[in-house]
Coordinates of C-alpha atoms and ligand atoms in Angstrom, one line a residue:
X638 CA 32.2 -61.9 75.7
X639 CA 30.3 -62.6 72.9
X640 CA 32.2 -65.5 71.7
X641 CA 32.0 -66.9 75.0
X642 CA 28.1 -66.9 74.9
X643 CA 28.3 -68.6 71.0
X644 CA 30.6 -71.2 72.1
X645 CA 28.8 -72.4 75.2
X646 CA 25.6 -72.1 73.9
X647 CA 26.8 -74.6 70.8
X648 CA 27.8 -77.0 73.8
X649 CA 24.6 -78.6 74.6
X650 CA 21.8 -80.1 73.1
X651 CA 22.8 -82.0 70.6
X652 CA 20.2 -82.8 68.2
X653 CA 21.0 -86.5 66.5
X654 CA 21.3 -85.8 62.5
X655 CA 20.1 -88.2 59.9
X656 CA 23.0 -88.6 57.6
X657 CA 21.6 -91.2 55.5
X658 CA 20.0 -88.6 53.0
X659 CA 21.7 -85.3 50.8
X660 CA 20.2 -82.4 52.7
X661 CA 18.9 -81.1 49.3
X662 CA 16.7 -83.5 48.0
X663 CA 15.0 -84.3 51.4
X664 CA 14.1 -80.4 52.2
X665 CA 13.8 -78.6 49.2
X666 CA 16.1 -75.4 48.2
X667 CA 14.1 -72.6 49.3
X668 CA 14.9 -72.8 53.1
X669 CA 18.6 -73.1 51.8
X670 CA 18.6 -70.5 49.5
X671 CA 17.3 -67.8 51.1
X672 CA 20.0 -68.1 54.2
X673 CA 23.2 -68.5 51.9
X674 CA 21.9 -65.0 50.9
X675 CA 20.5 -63.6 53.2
X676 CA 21.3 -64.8 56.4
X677 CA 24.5 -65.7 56.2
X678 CA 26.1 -62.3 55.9
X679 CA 25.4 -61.9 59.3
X680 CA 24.6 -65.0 60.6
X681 CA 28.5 -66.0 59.6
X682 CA 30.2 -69.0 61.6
X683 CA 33.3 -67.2 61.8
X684 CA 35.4 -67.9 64.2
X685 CA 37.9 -66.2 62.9
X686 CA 38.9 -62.3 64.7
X687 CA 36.4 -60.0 62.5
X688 CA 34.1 -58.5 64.1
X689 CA 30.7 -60.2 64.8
X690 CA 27.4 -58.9 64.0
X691 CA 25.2 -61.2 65.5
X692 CA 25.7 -64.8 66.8
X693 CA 26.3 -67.6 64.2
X694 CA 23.8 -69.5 63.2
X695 CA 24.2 -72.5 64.9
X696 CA 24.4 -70.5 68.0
X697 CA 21.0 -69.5 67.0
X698 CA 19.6 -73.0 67.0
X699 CA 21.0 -74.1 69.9
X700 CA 19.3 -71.5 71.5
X701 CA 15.7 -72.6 70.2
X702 CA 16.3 -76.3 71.0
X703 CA 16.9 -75.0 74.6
X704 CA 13.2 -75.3 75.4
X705 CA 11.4 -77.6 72.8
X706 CA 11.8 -80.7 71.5
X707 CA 10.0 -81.2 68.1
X708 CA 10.3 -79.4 64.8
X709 CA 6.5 -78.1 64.7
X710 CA 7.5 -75.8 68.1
X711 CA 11.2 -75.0 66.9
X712 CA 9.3 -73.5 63.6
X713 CA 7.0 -72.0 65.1
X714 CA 9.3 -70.2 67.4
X715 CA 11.7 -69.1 65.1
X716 CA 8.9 -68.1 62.3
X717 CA 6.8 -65.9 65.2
X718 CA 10.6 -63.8 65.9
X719 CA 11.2 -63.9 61.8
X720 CA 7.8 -62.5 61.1
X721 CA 8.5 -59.8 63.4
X722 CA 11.5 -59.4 65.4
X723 CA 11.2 -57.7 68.9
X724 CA 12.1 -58.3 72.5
X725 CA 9.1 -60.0 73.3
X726 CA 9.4 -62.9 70.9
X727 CA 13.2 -63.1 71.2
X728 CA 14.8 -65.5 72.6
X729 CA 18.2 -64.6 72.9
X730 CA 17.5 -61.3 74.7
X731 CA 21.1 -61.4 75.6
X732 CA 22.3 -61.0 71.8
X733 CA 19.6 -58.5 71.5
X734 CA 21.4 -56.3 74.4
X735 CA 24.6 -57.0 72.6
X736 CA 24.4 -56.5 68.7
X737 CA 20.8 -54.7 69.2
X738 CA 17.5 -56.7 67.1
X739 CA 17.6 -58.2 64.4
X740 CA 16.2 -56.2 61.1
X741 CA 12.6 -57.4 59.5
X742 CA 13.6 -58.9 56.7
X743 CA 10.3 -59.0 54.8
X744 CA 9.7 -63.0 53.8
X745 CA 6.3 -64.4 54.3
X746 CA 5.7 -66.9 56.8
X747 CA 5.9 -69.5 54.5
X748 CA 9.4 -68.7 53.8
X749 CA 9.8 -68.6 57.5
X750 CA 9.0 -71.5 58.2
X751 CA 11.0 -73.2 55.2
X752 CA 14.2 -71.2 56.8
X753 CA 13.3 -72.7 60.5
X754 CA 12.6 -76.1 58.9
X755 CA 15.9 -76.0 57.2
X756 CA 17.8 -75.0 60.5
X757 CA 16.5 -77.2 62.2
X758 CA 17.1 -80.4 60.3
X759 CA 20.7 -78.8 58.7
X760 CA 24.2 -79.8 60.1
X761 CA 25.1 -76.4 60.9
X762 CA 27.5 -77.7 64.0
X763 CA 29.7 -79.2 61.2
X764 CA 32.0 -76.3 60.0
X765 CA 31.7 -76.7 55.9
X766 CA 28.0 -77.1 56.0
X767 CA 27.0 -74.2 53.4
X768 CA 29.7 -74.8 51.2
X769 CA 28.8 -78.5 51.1
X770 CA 25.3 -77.8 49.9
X771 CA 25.9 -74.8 47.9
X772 CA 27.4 -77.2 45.8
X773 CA 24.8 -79.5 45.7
X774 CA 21.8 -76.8 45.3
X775 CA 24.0 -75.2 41.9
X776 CA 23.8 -78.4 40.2
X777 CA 20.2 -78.4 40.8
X778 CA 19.9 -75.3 39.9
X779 CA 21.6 -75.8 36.3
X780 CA 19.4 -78.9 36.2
X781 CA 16.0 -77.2 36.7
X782 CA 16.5 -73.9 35.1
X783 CA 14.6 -72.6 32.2
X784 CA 15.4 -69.0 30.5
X785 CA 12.4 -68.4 29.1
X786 CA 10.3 -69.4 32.4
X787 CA 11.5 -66.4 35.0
X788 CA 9.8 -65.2 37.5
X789 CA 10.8 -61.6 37.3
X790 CA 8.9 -60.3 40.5
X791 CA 10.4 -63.0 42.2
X792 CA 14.0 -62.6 40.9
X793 CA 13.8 -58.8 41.8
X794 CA 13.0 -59.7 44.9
X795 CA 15.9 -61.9 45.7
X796 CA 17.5 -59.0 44.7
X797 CA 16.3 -57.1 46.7
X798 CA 16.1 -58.8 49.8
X799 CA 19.4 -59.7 49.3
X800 CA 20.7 -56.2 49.0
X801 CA 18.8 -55.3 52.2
X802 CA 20.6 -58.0 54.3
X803 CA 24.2 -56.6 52.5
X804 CA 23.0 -52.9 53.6
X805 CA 21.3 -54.0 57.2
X806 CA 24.8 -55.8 58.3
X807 CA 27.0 -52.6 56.7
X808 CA 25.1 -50.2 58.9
X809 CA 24.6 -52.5 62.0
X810 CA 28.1 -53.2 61.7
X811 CA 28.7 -49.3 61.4
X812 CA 26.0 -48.7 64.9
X813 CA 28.0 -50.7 66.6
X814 CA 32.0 -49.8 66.2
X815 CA 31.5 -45.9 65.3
X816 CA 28.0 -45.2 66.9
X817 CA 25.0 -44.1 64.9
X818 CA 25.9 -40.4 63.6
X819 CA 29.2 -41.6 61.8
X820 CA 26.9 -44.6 60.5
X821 CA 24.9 -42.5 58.2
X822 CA 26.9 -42.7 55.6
X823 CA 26.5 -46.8 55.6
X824 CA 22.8 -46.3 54.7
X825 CA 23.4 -46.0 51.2
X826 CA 23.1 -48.7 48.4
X827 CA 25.4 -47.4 45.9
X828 CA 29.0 -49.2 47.0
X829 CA 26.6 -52.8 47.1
X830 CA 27.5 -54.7 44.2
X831 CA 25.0 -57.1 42.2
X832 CA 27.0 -60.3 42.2
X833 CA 24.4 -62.5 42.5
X834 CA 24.5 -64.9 39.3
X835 CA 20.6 -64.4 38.7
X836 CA 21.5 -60.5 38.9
X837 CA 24.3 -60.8 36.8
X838 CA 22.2 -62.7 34.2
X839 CA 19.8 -60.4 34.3
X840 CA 22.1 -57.3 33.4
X841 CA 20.0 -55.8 37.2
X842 CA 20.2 -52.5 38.3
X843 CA 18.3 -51.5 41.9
X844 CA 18.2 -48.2 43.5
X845 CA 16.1 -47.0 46.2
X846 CA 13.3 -43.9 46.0
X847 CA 11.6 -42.2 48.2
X848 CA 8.3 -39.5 48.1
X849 CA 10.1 -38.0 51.5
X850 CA 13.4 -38.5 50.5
X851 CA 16.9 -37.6 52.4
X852 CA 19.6 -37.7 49.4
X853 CA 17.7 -35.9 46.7
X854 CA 19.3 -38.4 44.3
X855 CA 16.9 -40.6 45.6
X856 CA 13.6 -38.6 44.6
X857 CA 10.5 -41.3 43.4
X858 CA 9.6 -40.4 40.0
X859 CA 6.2 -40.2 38.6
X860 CA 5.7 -44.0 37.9
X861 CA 7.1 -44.7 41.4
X862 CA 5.1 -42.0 43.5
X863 CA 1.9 -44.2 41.9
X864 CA 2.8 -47.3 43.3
X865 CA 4.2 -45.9 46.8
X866 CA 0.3 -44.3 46.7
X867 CA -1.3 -47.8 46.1
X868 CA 1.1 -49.3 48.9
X869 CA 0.2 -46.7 51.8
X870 CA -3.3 -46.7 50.7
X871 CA -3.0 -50.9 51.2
X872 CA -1.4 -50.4 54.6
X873 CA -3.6 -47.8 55.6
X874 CA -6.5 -50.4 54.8
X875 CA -4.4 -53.3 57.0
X876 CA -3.5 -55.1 54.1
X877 CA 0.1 -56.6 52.6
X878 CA 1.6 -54.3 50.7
X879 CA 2.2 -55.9 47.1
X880 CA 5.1 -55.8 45.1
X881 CA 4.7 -54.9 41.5
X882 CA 6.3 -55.4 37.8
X883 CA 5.6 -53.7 34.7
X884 CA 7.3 -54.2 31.0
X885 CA 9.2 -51.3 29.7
X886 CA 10.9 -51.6 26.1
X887 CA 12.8 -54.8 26.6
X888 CA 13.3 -54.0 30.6
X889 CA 11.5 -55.1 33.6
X890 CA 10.5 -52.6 36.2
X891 CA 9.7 -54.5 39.8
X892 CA 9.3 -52.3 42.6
X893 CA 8.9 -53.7 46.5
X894 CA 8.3 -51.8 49.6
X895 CA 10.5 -50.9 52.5
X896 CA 8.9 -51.0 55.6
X897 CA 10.4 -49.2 58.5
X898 CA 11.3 -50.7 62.1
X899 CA 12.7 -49.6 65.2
X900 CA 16.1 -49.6 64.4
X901 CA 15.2 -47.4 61.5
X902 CA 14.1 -44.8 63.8
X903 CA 17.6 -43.1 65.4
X904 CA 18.1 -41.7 62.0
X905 CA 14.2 -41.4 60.4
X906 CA 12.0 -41.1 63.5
X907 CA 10.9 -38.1 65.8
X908 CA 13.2 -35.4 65.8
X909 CA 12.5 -34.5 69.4
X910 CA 13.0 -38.0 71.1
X911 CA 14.3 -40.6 68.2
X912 CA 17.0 -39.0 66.7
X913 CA 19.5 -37.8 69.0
X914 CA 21.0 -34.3 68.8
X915 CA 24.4 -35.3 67.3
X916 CA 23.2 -37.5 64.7
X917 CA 20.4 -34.2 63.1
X918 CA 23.3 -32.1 63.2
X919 CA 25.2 -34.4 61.0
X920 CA 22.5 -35.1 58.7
X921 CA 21.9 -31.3 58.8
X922 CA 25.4 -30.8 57.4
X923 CA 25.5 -33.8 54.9
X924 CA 22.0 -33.1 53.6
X925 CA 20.1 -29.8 53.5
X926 CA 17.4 -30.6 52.2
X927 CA 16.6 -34.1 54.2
X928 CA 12.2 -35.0 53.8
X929 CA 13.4 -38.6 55.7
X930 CA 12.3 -38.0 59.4
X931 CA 8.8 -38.6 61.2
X932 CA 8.2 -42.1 60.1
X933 CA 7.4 -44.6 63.1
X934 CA 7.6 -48.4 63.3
X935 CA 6.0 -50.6 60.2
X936 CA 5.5 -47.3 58.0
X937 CA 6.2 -47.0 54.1
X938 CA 10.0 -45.4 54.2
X939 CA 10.3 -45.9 50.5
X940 CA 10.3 -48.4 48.0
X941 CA 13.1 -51.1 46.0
X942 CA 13.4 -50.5 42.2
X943 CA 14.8 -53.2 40.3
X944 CA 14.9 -53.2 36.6
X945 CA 16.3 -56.3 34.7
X946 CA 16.3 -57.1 31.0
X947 CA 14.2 -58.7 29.3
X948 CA 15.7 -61.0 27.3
X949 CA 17.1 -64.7 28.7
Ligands
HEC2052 C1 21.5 -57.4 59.0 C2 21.9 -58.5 59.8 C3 21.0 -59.8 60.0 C4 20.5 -60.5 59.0 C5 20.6 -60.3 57.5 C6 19.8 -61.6 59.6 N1 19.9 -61.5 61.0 FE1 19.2 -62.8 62.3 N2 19.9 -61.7 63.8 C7 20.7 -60.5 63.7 C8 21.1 -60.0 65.0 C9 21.9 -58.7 65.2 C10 20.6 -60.9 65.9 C11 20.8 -60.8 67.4 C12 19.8 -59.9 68.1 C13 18.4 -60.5 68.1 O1 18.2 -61.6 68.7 O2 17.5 -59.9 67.6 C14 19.8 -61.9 65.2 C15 19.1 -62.9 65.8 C16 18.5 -63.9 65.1 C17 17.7 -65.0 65.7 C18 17.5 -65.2 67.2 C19 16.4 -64.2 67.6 C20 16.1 -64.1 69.1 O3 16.4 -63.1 69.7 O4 15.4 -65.1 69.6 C21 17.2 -65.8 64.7 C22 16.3 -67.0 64.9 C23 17.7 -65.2 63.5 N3 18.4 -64.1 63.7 C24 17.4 -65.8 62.2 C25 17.8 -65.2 61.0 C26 17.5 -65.7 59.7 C27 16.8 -67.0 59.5 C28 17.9 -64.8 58.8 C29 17.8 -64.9 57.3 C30 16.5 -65.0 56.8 C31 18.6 -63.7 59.5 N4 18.5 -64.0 60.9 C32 19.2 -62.6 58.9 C33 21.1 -59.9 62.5 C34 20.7 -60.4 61.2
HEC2053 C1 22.6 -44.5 60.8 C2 21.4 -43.8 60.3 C3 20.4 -44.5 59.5 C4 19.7 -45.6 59.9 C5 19.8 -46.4 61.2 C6 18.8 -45.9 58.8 N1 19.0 -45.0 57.8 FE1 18.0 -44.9 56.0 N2 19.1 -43.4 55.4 C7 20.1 -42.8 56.1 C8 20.8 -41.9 55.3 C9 22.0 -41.0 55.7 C10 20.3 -42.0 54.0 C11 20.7 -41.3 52.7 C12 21.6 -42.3 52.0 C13 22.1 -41.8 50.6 O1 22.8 -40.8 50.6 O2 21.8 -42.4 49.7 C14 19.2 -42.9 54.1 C15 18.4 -43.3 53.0 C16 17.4 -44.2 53.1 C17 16.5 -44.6 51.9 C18 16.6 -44.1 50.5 C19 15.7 -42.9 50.3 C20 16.2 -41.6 50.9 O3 15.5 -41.1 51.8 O4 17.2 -41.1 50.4 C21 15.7 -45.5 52.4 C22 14.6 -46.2 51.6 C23 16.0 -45.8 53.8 N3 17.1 -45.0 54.2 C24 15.4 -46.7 54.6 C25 15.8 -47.0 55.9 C26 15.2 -48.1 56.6 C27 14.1 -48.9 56.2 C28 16.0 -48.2 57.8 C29 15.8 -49.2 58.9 C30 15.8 -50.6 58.5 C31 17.0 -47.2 57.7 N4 16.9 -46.5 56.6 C32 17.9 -46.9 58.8 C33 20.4 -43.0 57.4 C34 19.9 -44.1 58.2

């Protein structure tokens, strides 16, 4: 069913490409960049048998040339649905009933915009696309970097984010074959391995805390409980929450927040309407002592951790 929406959606509306120029050099690598990592994992073109989490991405921009026909509306679109994904900006309301919303993702509209602007002018029809560029952006990459020149807040949060997309797909994936009480187990971080070659160089570690917290491996300690007060005290005051690095001995600490959305709320919502009765009975029996429920759309859930050494 699904696969038969993907395919005939890729059918029309061609958009002309411009081969003459490396995709690279004429858009910049942060569009790029951001969907080999973070996109991708769910935004696969598989056509293979595994299981789909949500349409591939050239299904996706098929979709949005549907109704426009410059690049200022096609970013525009895509970057209003990016910056906050919900039924009203969607669409694709038919993937929405079939793989449920997308996940906020937590990139600035900037970044948004780059991704759209890179979809949009990318030959994601042709099949080897990402690996075709991945190429190219490494060697750039070797080219341009400088070890003593990091940008740790920005590292971490390439680590971060990236982890997010790696635990949103795991427990969308888990939603939608076992149904969300057997899922609960999928919204953990511990089996997500750093592989990342930023990470790697970095010797990084991430974890996730919490002030209300449902594993109590996960309890914020006294350094994190500050800065989760600083963020709800921004969001209370309608500001962006700020992400946040300090030195410690020849570590970097960065923390980020995690901001809670609908889908979040079957397992840390209400407990009389959000969460249904099967799924508090298992989280009864797998955690006691679970603080994680109450929160509502767009709240402070808890926060990234990232540490990473020091030295190049
Ligand atoms: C955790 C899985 C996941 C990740 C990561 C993810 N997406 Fe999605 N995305 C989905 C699902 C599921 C849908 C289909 C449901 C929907 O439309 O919301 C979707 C739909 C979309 C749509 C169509 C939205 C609409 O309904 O009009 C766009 C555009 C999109 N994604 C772009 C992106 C981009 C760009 C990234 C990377 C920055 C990304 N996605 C990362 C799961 C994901
Ligand atoms: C299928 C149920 C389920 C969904 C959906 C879910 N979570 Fe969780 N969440 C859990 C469970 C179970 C844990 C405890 C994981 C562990 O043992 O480490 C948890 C733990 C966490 C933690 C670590 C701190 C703590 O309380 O232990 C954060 C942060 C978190 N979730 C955020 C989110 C956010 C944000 C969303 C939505 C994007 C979300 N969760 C969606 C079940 C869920």
């Amino acid at each position: 069913m699904t696969l038969t929406v993907a395919i005939s959606c890729n059918s029309n509306n061609k958009k002309p490409v411009d081969n003459s120029q490396p995709i690279a050099e004429s858009l910049g690598d942060e569009g790029f960049d951001i969907i080999k990592q973070n996109c991708i994992q769910c935004h696969a073109n598989n056509n293979t048998f595994t299981k789909m989490i949500a349409p591939p991405l050239a299904a996706v921009k098929e979709h949005y040339l549907e109704n426009v026909d410059n690049e200022v509306d096609f970013v525009k679109n895509m970057s209003d649905f990016l910056v906050s994904p919900n039924i009203m900006n969607s669409r694709m309301p038919n993937a929405v009933e079939k793989f449920g919303i997308m996940p906020t993702l937590g990139y600035d509209r900037n970044q948004y915009e780059a991704i759209a602007r890179y979809i949009y002018n990318a030959e994601l029809e042709k099949p080897d696309w990402l690996e075709k560029h991945e190429a190219e952006s490494k060697s750039n990459m070797i080219k341009n970097s400088d070890p003593s020149n990091i940008d740790f807040l920005k590292e971490g949060k390439n680590i971060a984010l990236s982890t997010k997309s790696i635990l949103g797909k795991n427990l969308l994936n888990a939603i939608q074959t076992k149904g969300t009480p057997s899922a609960l187990e999928f919204c953990n971080t511990r089996a997500i391995p750093l592989t990342d070659s930023m990470a790697v160089a970095l010797n990084a570690n991430i974890k996730r805390v919490s002030d209300k917290n449902r594993n109590p491996n996960n309890a914020a300690n006294e350094e994190e409980l500050k800065y989760i007060a600083k963020v709800k005290t921004e969001v209370a005051n309608g500001e962006n929450p700020s992400p946040k690095a300090i030195e410690s001995g020849d570590k970097v600490i960065a923390y980020y927040p995690i901001m809670t959305n609908k889908m979040c709320l079957q397992c840390h919502g209400n407990t009389n309407d959000d969460i249904s009765v099967e799924t508090q009975s298992s989280i009864k029996k797998l955690y006691p002592h679970d603080l994680a429920t109450g929160y509502k759309e767009n709240e402070l859930r808890g926060i990234w951790v990232v540490t990473m050494d020091r030295k190049e």
